[in-house]
Coordinates of C-alpha atoms in Angstrom, one line a residue:
Chain G
M517 CA 21.0 11.6 -39.2
A518 CA 20.5 15.5 -38.9
A519 CA 17.1 15.6 -36.6
P520 CA 15.0 17.9 -38.6
A521 CA 14.4 21.9 -38.0
S522 CA 11.5 20.8 -36.6
F523 CA 12.6 18.9 -34.3
V524 CA 15.4 21.2 -33.1
W525 CA 13.7 24.0 -32.9
T526 CA 11.0 21.7 -30.4
R527 CA 14.0 20.7 -28.3
R528 CA 15.0 24.2 -27.8
I529 CA 12.6 25.4 -26.5
V530 CA 11.4 22.6 -24.6
L531 CA 15.0 22.7 -22.8
T532 CA 15.2 26.2 -22.5
L533 CA 11.6 26.1 -20.6
L534 CA 13.1 23.5 -18.1
T535 CA 16.0 24.9 -17.7
G536 CA 14.2 28.6 -16.7
F537 CA 12.0 26.6 -14.1
V538 CA 14.7 23.9 -12.9
L539 CA 17.0 27.0 -11.8
L540 CA 14.9 29.5 -11.2
P541 CA 15.1 28.7 -7.4
V542 CA 18.5 28.1 -7.4
Y543 CA 19.2 31.6 -8.6
V544 CA 17.5 32.9 -6.0
M545 CA 18.8 31.0 -3.3
V546 CA 22.5 31.6 -4.3
S547 CA 21.4 35.0 -5.1
S548 CA 19.8 36.2 -1.8
S549 CA 22.5 34.4 0.3
L550 CA 24.6 37.1 -1.1
K551 CA 22.1 40.0 -0.2
P552 CA 22.8 42.2 2.6
L553 CA 19.2 41.7 5.0
Q554 CA 17.3 44.9 4.2
D555 CA 17.3 43.8 0.5
V556 CA 15.6 40.7 1.4
S557 CA 13.1 41.8 3.8
G558 CA 12.3 45.0 0.9
K559 CA 10.5 44.2 -2.6
F560 CA 12.3 41.7 -4.5
Q561 CA 16.0 42.2 -6.2
W562 CA 16.6 40.2 -9.4
I563 CA 20.3 42.1 -9.4
P564 CA 21.0 43.1 -5.3
S565 CA 22.1 45.9 -4.5
G566 CA 25.3 44.9 -2.9
L567 CA 26.7 41.8 -2.6
T568 CA 28.2 40.3 1.4
V569 CA 29.0 37.3 2.4
R570 CA 28.4 37.8 6.4
P571 CA 25.1 35.8 6.1
Y572 CA 27.1 32.6 5.7
F573 CA 29.7 33.2 8.2
D574 CA 25.8 34.3 10.8
I575 CA 24.4 31.0 9.8
W576 CA 26.4 29.4 12.2
K577 CA 25.5 31.7 15.2
T578 CA 21.6 32.6 14.7
V579 CA 20.8 28.2 15.1
P580 CA 23.4 25.8 16.2
L581 CA 24.2 24.5 12.4
A582 CA 27.3 23.1 12.6
K583 CA 25.9 20.5 15.4
Y584 CA 23.0 20.0 13.5
F585 CA 25.2 19.0 10.7
G586 CA 27.5 17.5 12.7
N587 CA 23.9 15.1 14.0
S588 CA 22.6 14.9 10.2
L589 CA 26.5 13.7 8.9
I590 CA 26.1 10.9 11.7
V591 CA 23.1 9.5 11.4
A592 CA 23.5 9.9 7.3
G593 CA 26.7 7.9 6.8
S594 CA 25.6 5.3 9.6
A595 CA 22.2 4.8 7.7
T596 CA 24.0 5.1 4.4
V597 CA 26.9 2.3 5.4
A598 CA 24.5 0.1 7.4
S599 CA 22.0 0.0 4.7
V600 CA 24.1 -0.9 1.6
I601 CA 25.3 -3.7 3.6
I602 CA 22.0 -5.1 4.7
A603 CA 21.0 -4.8 1.4
V604 CA 24.3 -6.3 -0.2
F605 CA 23.5 -9.5 1.8
S606 CA 20.0 -9.7 1.1
A607 CA 20.3 -8.7 -2.7
Y608 CA 22.5 -11.9 -3.0
A609 CA 20.4 -14.2 -1.3
V610 CA 17.7 -13.6 -3.6
S611 CA 20.1 -13.9 -6.8
R612 CA 21.5 -16.7 -5.8
Y613 CA 19.7 -19.1 -4.7
S614 CA 16.7 -20.5 -4.7
F615 CA 14.9 -20.7 -0.9
R616 CA 11.4 -21.3 0.8
G617 CA 10.1 -17.7 1.0
K618 CA 11.5 -16.0 -1.8
R619 CA 8.7 -14.5 -3.2
V620 CA 7.0 -13.5 0.0
F621 CA 10.6 -11.8 1.0
T622 CA 10.6 -9.8 -1.4
V623 CA 6.2 -8.6 -1.8
T624 CA 7.0 -7.7 1.5
V625 CA 10.1 -5.7 1.7
L626 CA 8.7 -3.7 -1.6
S627 CA 5.0 -3.3 -0.6
T628 CA 6.2 -1.7 2.9
Q629 CA 7.3 1.1 0.1
M630 CA 3.6 1.8 -0.4
F631 CA 2.7 2.4 3.7
P632 CA 1.8 6.1 4.1
G633 CA 4.6 7.3 6.0
I634 CA 2.3 8.4 9.0
L635 CA 0.7 5.3 9.4
F636 CA 3.6 3.7 11.4
L637 CA 5.3 7.3 12.4
L638 CA 3.5 7.3 15.8
P639 CA 3.2 3.4 16.4
L640 CA 7.1 3.3 16.3
F641 CA 7.6 6.1 18.2
L642 CA 5.7 4.5 21.4
I643 CA 7.7 1.1 20.3
Y644 CA 11.1 3.1 20.8
V645 CA 9.7 4.5 24.6
N646 CA 8.8 1.4 25.3
I647 CA 12.1 -0.4 24.3
G648 CA 13.8 2.6 26.1
K649 CA 11.9 1.9 29.4
S650 CA 12.3 -1.7 29.1
T651 CA 15.5 -2.5 28.1
G652 CA 17.4 1.2 29.0
I653 CA 18.0 0.8 25.0
E654 CA 17.6 5.0 24.2
L655 CA 16.0 4.8 20.5
Y656 CA 13.7 8.1 21.0
G657 CA 15.7 11.4 20.8
S658 CA 18.7 9.5 20.1
R659 CA 20.7 9.2 16.8
G660 CA 20.7 5.4 16.9
G661 CA 16.9 5.4 16.6
L662 CA 16.4 7.7 13.5
I663 CA 19.7 5.8 11.9
L664 CA 17.2 2.7 12.6
T665 CA 14.9 3.8 11.0
Y666 CA 16.1 5.7 7.9
L667 CA 18.2 2.6 6.8
T668 CA 14.8 0.8 6.5
F669 CA 13.3 3.7 3.9
S670 CA 16.0 3.0 1.8
L671 CA 16.7 -0.7 2.6
P672 CA 13.5 -2.4 -0.1
F673 CA 15.0 0.2 -3.4
S674 CA 18.5 -0.5 -2.7
I675 CA 17.7 -4.8 -2.5
W676 CA 15.5 -4.4 -5.6
M677 CA 17.9 -2.2 -7.5
L678 CA 20.6 -4.7 -6.3
I679 CA 19.1 -7.6 -7.2
G680 CA 18.3 -6.5 -10.9
Y681 CA 22.4 -5.8 -10.6
F682 CA 23.3 -9.0 -9.2
D683 CA 21.3 -11.4 -11.6
S684 CA 23.4 -9.2 -14.8
I685 CA 26.5 -10.6 -13.4
P686 CA 27.5 -14.1 -14.8
K687 CA 26.5 -17.1 -11.6
D688 CA 29.5 -18.7 -13.5
L689 CA 31.5 -16.1 -11.8
D690 CA 31.4 -16.7 -8.2
E691 CA 31.3 -20.8 -9.3
A692 CA 34.2 -20.4 -10.1
A693 CA 35.6 -18.9 -7.7
K694 CA 34.2 -21.6 -5.3
V695 CA 35.9 -23.9 -7.0
D696 CA 38.7 -22.2 -6.3
G697 CA 38.4 -22.6 -2.8
C698 CA 36.0 -19.5 -2.1
G699 CA 33.0 -19.4 1.0
P700 CA 29.6 -18.3 -0.5
I701 CA 31.0 -15.0 1.8
G702 CA 34.2 -15.0 -0.1
A703 CA 32.5 -15.6 -3.0
L704 CA 30.2 -12.4 -2.3
F705 CA 32.8 -10.0 -1.5
R706 CA 35.6 -11.0 -4.0
V707 CA 33.4 -11.3 -7.4
V708 CA 29.9 -10.5 -7.0
V709 CA 30.6 -7.0 -5.2
P710 CA 33.7 -5.9 -7.1
A711 CA 31.6 -6.4 -9.7
A712 CA 28.9 -4.7 -9.1
V713 CA 30.2 -1.6 -7.8
P714 CA 28.3 0.9 -9.7
G715 CA 24.9 -0.3 -8.4
I716 CA 26.3 -0.2 -4.7
V717 CA 27.1 3.3 -5.5
A718 CA 23.8 4.2 -6.2
V719 CA 22.4 2.9 -4.1
A720 CA 24.7 4.3 -1.5
V721 CA 23.3 7.9 -3.0
Y722 CA 20.0 7.0 -2.9
A723 CA 20.6 6.3 0.5
F724 CA 22.3 9.1 2.0
M725 CA 19.8 11.6 -0.1
T726 CA 16.6 9.8 1.4
A727 CA 18.4 10.5 4.9
W728 CA 19.6 13.9 4.7
G729 CA 16.4 14.7 3.3
E730 CA 14.2 13.7 5.5
V731 CA 11.9 15.6 7.4
L732 CA 8.8 13.8 9.3
F733 CA 10.8 11.7 11.2
A734 CA 13.1 14.0 12.1
S735 CA 10.5 16.2 13.8
V736 CA 9.3 14.1 15.7
M737 CA 12.4 11.5 17.0
T738 CA 14.6 14.4 18.0
N739 CA 15.2 16.2 20.7
D740 CA 17.3 19.1 20.9
S741 CA 21.2 17.9 20.9
T742 CA 20.6 15.9 18.1
R743 CA 18.3 17.7 15.8
T744 CA 19.1 17.5 11.8
L745 CA 19.5 20.0 9.4
A746 CA 15.6 19.2 8.2
V747 CA 14.3 20.4 11.3
G748 CA 17.2 22.7 12.4
L749 CA 17.3 25.3 9.2
Q750 CA 13.5 25.8 9.9
G751 CA 14.7 27.4 13.2
Y752 CA 15.8 30.5 11.1
A753 CA 11.4 30.7 9.1
T754 CA 10.1 30.3 12.8
Q755 CA 10.8 33.4 14.3
N756 CA 9.3 37.1 14.2
D757 CA 12.0 38.1 11.9
V758 CA 12.9 35.8 9.2
Y759 CA 16.2 36.3 8.3
W760 CA 15.7 35.2 4.9
N761 CA 19.1 35.8 3.7
Q762 CA 20.7 33.0 6.4
V763 CA 18.1 30.9 5.7
M764 CA 18.9 31.0 1.9
A765 CA 22.8 30.9 2.9
A766 CA 22.3 28.1 5.1
S767 CA 20.3 26.0 2.6
L768 CA 22.7 26.5 0.2
V769 CA 25.2 25.1 2.2
V770 CA 23.3 21.9 3.7
S771 CA 22.7 21.3 -0.2
V772 CA 26.7 21.8 -1.8
P773 CA 27.7 17.9 -0.5
V774 CA 25.0 16.0 -1.2
V775 CA 24.1 17.6 -5.1
A776 CA 27.9 18.0 -5.7
G777 CA 28.1 14.0 -4.2
F778 CA 25.0 13.1 -7.1
L779 CA 26.2 14.8 -9.6
L780 CA 29.7 13.6 -9.4
L781 CA 27.5 9.9 -9.4
Q782 CA 24.7 10.1 -11.6
R783 CA 26.0 7.8 -14.2
Y784 CA 26.5 5.3 -11.7
L785 CA 22.7 6.0 -10.5
V786 CA 21.7 5.9 -14.6
A787 CA 23.7 2.6 -14.9
G788 CA 22.3 1.4 -11.8
L789 CA 18.8 1.8 -13.1
T790 CA 19.5 0.6 -16.0
A791 CA 20.3 -2.7 -14.1
G792 CA 18.1 -2.7 -11.9
A793 CA 14.2 -1.2 -11.4
V794 CA 14.0 -1.4 -15.3
K795 CA 14.5 -4.7 -16.4
Chain F
M512 CA 24.4 -45.3 0.5
T513 CA 21.8 -44.2 2.9
S514 CA 24.0 -45.1 5.7
T515 CA 27.2 -43.3 4.8
V516 CA 24.8 -40.4 4.3
T517 CA 23.8 -40.8 8.3
A518 CA 27.5 -42.2 8.8
D519 CA 28.7 -38.7 8.5
P520 CA 28.0 -36.6 10.6
R521 CA 29.6 -33.6 8.7
V522 CA 26.8 -33.9 6.2
G523 CA 24.6 -30.8 6.8
K524 CA 26.5 -29.2 8.3
S525 CA 29.7 -29.0 6.3
D526 CA 27.7 -25.8 3.7
S527 CA 29.1 -23.3 5.2
G528 CA 32.5 -24.5 4.2
G529 CA 32.0 -24.7 0.9
G530 CA 31.6 -28.7 0.8
R531 CA 35.8 -28.9 0.5
G532 CA 37.7 -31.7 1.8
T533 CA 35.9 -34.4 2.4
G534 CA 36.6 -37.7 1.3
G535 CA 36.6 -39.5 -2.2
A536 CA 33.4 -41.3 -0.2
R537 CA 31.5 -38.2 -0.5
R538 CA 32.1 -38.1 -4.6
R539 CA 29.8 -41.3 -4.8
L540 CA 26.5 -39.3 -3.3
P541 CA 23.5 -38.6 -5.1
R542 CA 23.7 -34.6 -5.9
I543 CA 22.0 -33.3 -2.5
P544 CA 18.9 -30.6 -3.9
D545 CA 19.5 -27.0 -3.9
R546 CA 17.7 -26.2 -1.3
I547 CA 19.0 -28.4 1.6
R548 CA 22.8 -27.9 0.7
N549 CA 22.0 -24.4 0.7
G550 CA 21.2 -24.9 4.5
G551 CA 20.9 -21.5 6.4
L552 CA 22.5 -19.7 4.2
P553 CA 20.0 -17.2 2.7
Y554 CA 17.6 -16.8 6.2
L555 CA 20.8 -16.0 7.3
L556 CA 21.7 -13.5 5.0
L557 CA 18.4 -11.9 5.0
L558 CA 17.8 -11.9 8.8
P559 CA 19.1 -8.5 9.1
A560 CA 17.1 -6.6 6.5
V561 CA 14.1 -9.1 7.9
L562 CA 14.3 -7.8 11.6
L563 CA 14.7 -4.3 10.8
E564 CA 11.8 -4.7 8.3
L565 CA 9.7 -5.9 10.9
L566 CA 11.3 -3.9 13.8
V567 CA 10.8 -0.3 11.9
H568 CA 7.5 -1.2 9.5
L569 CA 5.8 -4.8 9.9
I570 CA 5.6 -4.2 13.3
P571 CA 4.2 -0.8 14.4
M572 CA 1.8 -1.1 11.3
I573 CA -0.1 -3.5 13.2
V574 CA 0.0 -1.9 16.1
G575 CA -1.3 1.0 14.1
I576 CA -4.1 -1.0 13.6
V577 CA -4.8 -2.5 16.8
M578 CA -4.4 1.5 17.8
S579 CA -7.4 2.6 15.1
F580 CA -9.5 1.0 17.1
R581 CA -8.7 2.2 20.9
Q582 CA -9.9 5.5 22.2
L583 CA -6.1 6.6 21.9
T584 CA -6.0 10.6 23.1
Q585 CA -3.2 11.8 25.3
F586 CA -3.9 10.7 28.4
F587 CA -3.4 6.8 27.6
I588 CA 0.4 7.8 25.7
S589 CA 3.0 6.7 27.9
N590 CA 0.5 3.6 28.4
W591 CA -1.3 3.2 25.4
G592 CA -1.9 -1.0 25.9
N593 CA -5.2 0.6 28.7
A594 CA -6.4 2.8 26.3
P595 CA -10.5 1.9 25.9
W596 CA -11.1 -0.7 23.5
T597 CA -14.3 1.3 21.1
G598 CA -14.1 -1.4 18.2
L599 CA -15.1 1.1 15.3
D600 CA -16.1 4.2 17.1
N601 CA -12.6 5.7 15.6
Y602 CA -13.8 4.4 11.8
S603 CA -17.1 5.7 12.2
I604 CA -15.9 9.4 13.5
A605 CA -13.3 9.9 10.1
V606 CA -16.4 8.4 7.4
D607 CA -19.2 10.8 9.3
F608 CA -18.8 13.1 6.3
D609 CA -21.7 15.6 8.3
A610 CA -19.1 16.0 11.0
P611 CA -16.5 18.4 11.2
I612 CA -13.6 15.6 11.6
G613 CA -15.2 13.3 8.5
E614 CA -16.0 16.4 6.0
A615 CA -12.1 17.6 7.0
L616 CA -11.5 14.1 5.3
L617 CA -13.7 13.8 3.0
H618 CA -12.2 17.2 1.8
S619 CA -9.1 16.3 2.1
F620 CA -9.0 13.4 0.3
F621 CA -10.3 14.8 -2.9
V622 CA -8.1 17.4 -2.3
T623 CA -5.3 15.0 -2.4
C624 CA -7.2 13.1 -5.8
V625 CA -7.1 16.2 -7.7
F626 CA -3.8 17.5 -6.9
T627 CA -1.9 13.9 -7.2
F628 CA -3.6 13.7 -10.7
F629 CA -2.0 16.7 -12.1
A630 CA 1.0 16.3 -10.1
V631 CA 1.3 13.3 -11.3
G632 CA 0.4 14.0 -14.7
L633 CA 2.7 16.9 -15.0
S634 CA 6.0 15.4 -13.8
W635 CA 5.4 12.5 -15.9
L636 CA 5.0 15.1 -19.4
F637 CA 8.0 17.1 -18.3
G638 CA 9.7 13.3 -17.6
V639 CA 8.8 12.0 -21.0
A640 CA 9.6 15.6 -22.9
A641 CA 13.0 16.4 -21.5
A642 CA 13.5 13.1 -21.7
I643 CA 13.0 12.3 -25.5
M644 CA 14.7 15.9 -26.2
L645 CA 17.9 14.1 -24.4
Q646 CA 18.2 11.1 -26.2
E647 CA 19.8 12.1 -29.2
S648 CA 23.5 13.4 -27.9
F649 CA 23.9 17.0 -29.1
K650 CA 26.0 19.9 -28.0
G651 CA 25.7 20.4 -24.2
R652 CA 23.5 17.4 -23.6
G653 CA 25.6 16.3 -20.4
V654 CA 24.8 20.2 -18.6
L655 CA 21.7 20.0 -18.9
R656 CA 21.2 16.3 -17.5
A657 CA 22.7 17.5 -14.7
I658 CA 21.1 20.4 -14.5
F659 CA 17.9 18.3 -14.4
L660 CA 18.5 15.9 -12.0
V661 CA 19.7 19.2 -9.7
P662 CA 16.0 19.5 -7.8
Y663 CA 16.4 15.9 -7.2
A664 CA 19.0 16.0 -5.6
L665 CA 18.5 19.1 -3.4
P666 CA 17.4 18.1 0.0
V667 CA 13.3 18.5 1.0
Y668 CA 13.6 21.8 2.9
A669 CA 16.3 23.4 1.4
A670 CA 14.4 23.7 -2.0
V671 CA 10.8 24.0 -0.2
I672 CA 12.2 26.8 2.2
T673 CA 13.5 28.3 -1.0
W674 CA 9.9 27.7 -2.9
A675 CA 7.9 29.8 0.2
F676 CA 10.2 32.6 -0.1
M677 CA 9.8 32.7 -3.8
F678 CA 5.9 32.7 -2.8
Q679 CA 6.1 35.7 0.2
R680 CA 3.8 38.3 -0.4
D681 CA 5.8 41.3 0.2
N682 CA 9.8 40.0 -0.6
G683 CA 8.9 36.9 -2.6
L684 CA 10.1 36.5 -6.1
V685 CA 6.8 35.0 -7.3
N686 CA 4.6 38.6 -6.4
H687 CA 7.7 40.7 -8.3
V688 CA 6.9 39.8 -11.5
L689 CA 3.6 38.7 -11.6
H690 CA 2.8 42.1 -9.9
D691 CA 5.2 44.5 -10.4
Q692 CA 6.9 43.5 -13.7
L693 CA 3.6 42.1 -14.9
G694 CA 1.3 43.7 -13.6
L695 CA -1.5 41.2 -14.3
T696 CA -2.5 41.1 -10.4
D697 CA -4.1 44.3 -9.0
Q698 CA -2.0 43.4 -5.8
P699 CA 0.4 41.4 -4.4
S700 CA -1.3 37.9 -3.8
F701 CA -0.9 35.3 -0.9
W702 CA 0.0 32.0 -2.4
L703 CA 0.8 30.4 0.5
I704 CA -2.5 30.8 2.3
G705 CA -5.9 30.6 0.7
D706 CA -7.1 29.0 -2.2
N707 CA -3.5 30.0 -4.4
S708 CA -1.9 27.8 -2.1
F709 CA -3.4 24.7 -3.9
Y710 CA -1.1 26.3 -7.3
A711 CA 1.9 27.5 -5.2
L712 CA 1.9 22.9 -3.6
L713 CA 1.8 21.7 -7.3
I714 CA 4.8 24.1 -8.6
V715 CA 6.9 23.4 -5.8
S716 CA 5.1 19.0 -5.8
V717 CA 6.3 18.9 -10.0
W718 CA 9.7 21.1 -9.9
K719 CA 10.5 18.1 -7.0
G720 CA 9.1 15.4 -8.9
W721 CA 9.3 15.4 -12.3
P722 CA 13.6 14.5 -12.2
F723 CA 12.7 11.4 -11.2
A724 CA 10.3 10.6 -13.8
L725 CA 13.4 11.9 -16.6
L726 CA 15.7 9.8 -14.6
I727 CA 13.7 6.4 -14.8
L728 CA 12.9 7.4 -18.8
M729 CA 16.3 7.7 -19.7
A730 CA 17.7 4.6 -18.0
G731 CA 14.5 3.2 -19.9
L732 CA 15.2 4.8 -22.8
Q733 CA 18.6 3.2 -22.4
N734 CA 17.0 -0.3 -23.6
I735 CA 15.5 0.4 -26.5
P736 CA 17.8 -1.0 -29.4
R737 CA 19.6 1.2 -32.0
E738 CA 18.6 -1.3 -34.9
L739 CA 14.9 -0.2 -34.9
Y740 CA 15.3 3.3 -34.9
E741 CA 17.6 2.6 -38.1
A742 CA 15.1 0.5 -39.7
A743 CA 12.6 2.6 -39.7
S744 CA 14.7 5.6 -40.9
I745 CA 15.5 3.1 -43.8
D746 CA 11.8 3.2 -44.4
G747 CA 11.4 6.6 -44.8
A748 CA 10.1 7.2 -40.9
G749 CA 10.9 11.2 -39.4
I750 CA 11.7 11.6 -35.9
W751 CA 8.5 12.5 -35.1
Q752 CA 7.0 9.0 -36.6
Q753 CA 10.1 7.4 -34.7
I754 CA 9.1 8.9 -31.0
R755 CA 5.3 8.2 -32.0
K756 CA 5.6 4.7 -33.2
I757 CA 9.2 3.2 -31.4
T758 CA 10.2 6.0 -28.3
L759 CA 6.5 5.9 -26.3
P760 CA 5.5 2.2 -27.6
S761 CA 8.4 0.9 -26.3
L762 CA 8.5 3.0 -23.3
R763 CA 5.2 1.4 -22.1
P764 CA 6.5 -0.8 -19.0
V765 CA 8.7 1.6 -18.0
N766 CA 5.5 4.0 -17.7
Q767 CA 4.2 1.8 -15.7
V768 CA 6.0 1.3 -12.4
L769 CA 6.8 4.9 -12.8
V770 CA 3.1 6.6 -12.9
L771 CA 2.6 4.1 -9.9
V772 CA 5.5 4.9 -8.2
L773 CA 5.1 8.6 -8.3
F774 CA 1.5 7.9 -7.6
L775 CA 2.5 6.6 -4.1
W776 CA 4.7 9.3 -3.6
T777 CA 2.6 12.1 -4.3
F778 CA 0.0 10.9 -2.4
N779 CA 1.7 10.4 0.3
D780 CA 3.8 13.2 0.0
F781 CA 4.2 15.0 3.8
N782 CA 7.6 16.6 3.7
T783 CA 6.6 19.4 0.7
P784 CA 3.4 20.7 2.4
F785 CA 4.9 20.2 5.8
V786 CA 7.8 22.3 4.7
L787 CA 5.6 25.1 2.6
F788 CA 2.9 25.4 5.1
G789 CA 4.2 24.5 8.4
R790 CA 1.8 22.0 10.7
A791 CA -1.6 23.1 9.0
A792 CA -2.1 23.7 5.5
P793 CA -4.7 26.1 3.5
K794 CA -7.6 24.2 2.6
N795 CA -7.3 24.2 -0.7
A796 CA -3.8 22.3 -0.4
D797 CA -4.6 20.1 2.7
L798 CA -2.7 17.1 1.7
I799 CA -4.3 13.5 3.6
S800 CA -0.6 12.9 4.5
L801 CA -0.2 16.7 6.3
H802 CA -4.1 16.5 7.9
I803 CA -3.8 13.1 9.6
Y804 CA -0.5 14.7 11.8
Q805 CA -2.6 17.8 12.2
S806 CA -5.5 15.3 13.6
S807 CA -2.9 13.6 15.9
F808 CA -0.3 15.1 17.0
V809 CA -1.4 18.6 17.1
T810 CA -5.0 17.9 18.2
W811 CA -3.7 14.2 20.0
N812 CA -6.3 12.8 19.3
F813 CA -4.6 9.7 18.0
G814 CA -7.0 6.5 17.2
T815 CA -8.9 8.6 14.5
G816 CA -5.8 9.5 13.5
S817 CA -4.6 5.8 13.1
A818 CA -8.3 4.9 12.1
M819 CA -7.6 7.2 8.7
S820 CA -4.2 6.6 7.9
V821 CA -5.7 2.4 7.7
L822 CA -8.3 3.9 5.7
L823 CA -5.4 5.6 3.1
L824 CA -2.9 2.7 3.7
L825 CA -6.0 0.1 2.0
F826 CA -7.3 2.8 -0.7
L827 CA -3.4 3.2 -1.8
L828 CA -3.8 -1.0 -1.6
L829 CA -6.7 -0.6 -3.5
V830 CA -6.0 1.4 -6.2
T831 CA -2.6 -0.2 -6.6
A832 CA -4.3 -3.5 -6.9
V833 CA -6.6 -2.5 -10.0
Y834 CA -3.7 -1.0 -12.1
L835 CA -1.5 -3.9 -11.9
L836 CA -4.0 -5.6 -12.5
V837 CA -5.3 -4.0 -15.5
T838 CA -1.8 -2.8 -16.8
S839 CA -1.4 -6.6 -16.4
R840 CA -4.2 -7.3 -18.4
K841 CA -3.3 -4.9 -21.1
K842 CA 0.4 -5.9 -21.5
K843 CA -1.0 -9.8 -22.5
G844 CA -3.6 -8.6 -24.7
S845 CA -1.0 -6.3 -26.5
G846 CA 2.0 -8.7 -26.5
V847 CA 0.2 -11.0 -28.7

């Protein structure tokens, strides 16, 4: 059925306004990152007077951006891998077995999502410091501590989404695998995981983005050598002279990997949400 | 039969092997209930998640509650177990609305409530509008969908720093458009300090939050059977009527979860005000998370900060419980 003109026109107007709203900062980010310093220090210009790629070279010198980038990659990457593996195991247990405490587990894990981060920031900081003192395992200020923290941030949502996803895979499939000689873990990795790839990809994307974008814990739990992009990027803006063109260039550089990855994989995320969250 | 069970040492241990390779005698055994046959496997699978949740969320939360009953200043940070026990003192300081600390907390709470109401409302509204407009396929739909998800994908600090640049008084885009190009203001306004900061924060928050609503609602729309629309259009219902009578009611269960999640995220949001304003937000945009952070880390009064956090958690629990009660009752009422 062809949509009536009133709908088509409303759609055009609504979608145009929303596109403008969404893309405005993106335009500012891209265009300002190519402007010379005097342009971004004076009145804003829609059309740059001259283009330069200098900011893209300067950003690495003004702050140790490469180091922050590496730290973020290690922290977010490890947190993602660990979070996905742990979520797969948990979701498999909840989806395939009946056991005492199942409901308590899912409700508790989900409700940790609503804790205000500020409530456990300081206690966690103290716990990490005390663990370091008594066992010598450095968690405070180290990448390991941040990885440990971040992987739990995405865990509840990942488990929740994967339970839904695993439930939609017929149990007969893994029963058949067990009859053919697989153990429960064999059935998980040979049957359930391959069938749930879209859900697992979705969960991985979510976990990576959560870790890549976190600010609060990164600003308290890191030191000079473990600082991530979330804190490092503020290095340009807190100086007396703000190099806005470099700030924008750096913002763009740190955004490109996640945005590209997300846009490539967003189909999986929508599919994962449909199977997991909505039902 | 009972003796066979006790005589076979493998029973109860062999479950991880999938129960293969046992003799013919085993087949005559009565079916073992799942709960026993599974043994510890489900618990073993859950163990890593449980340990991590305990370490990072549950134990810190309990420690936080304990801390809220102690006088925890910077002198006791390295040895917080020795901080003097003060009972409910921290709480009475936090809710003494005539004194500066309590008054500031109440103000911040009020600001956060108003802010959350508008931020969640607008994010939901934009999400619903876009989801409905993107439901039917048309040329360019895929591109638009990808564009709309960009704010969701951008790291918070990169996106919010860009907004902070746009809100700069002298070299920002917002004043350039409002003052220089449209002439709406007498002189360039401040956006990141003073009264306008509330609007600046709201715009950034909605910009960042509405794509999540869109994502969830698009997923929800996929579950509406096409036949409903076909039947409705045979009966002569126009597209607007179909949206009102089919789409919106079908989205109700999705909306209920979505609004709750948006509420919790917005109410707890720390990142947006922190990157936009720094450690201390202007009074009109002093969201509660940043306020508590400031009360604990900047003024070094962790006991009072913990008490405030516990009060915040209690408030969120209460709202969530009431919300879940109300929405589940409604569902039962309309479902029959």
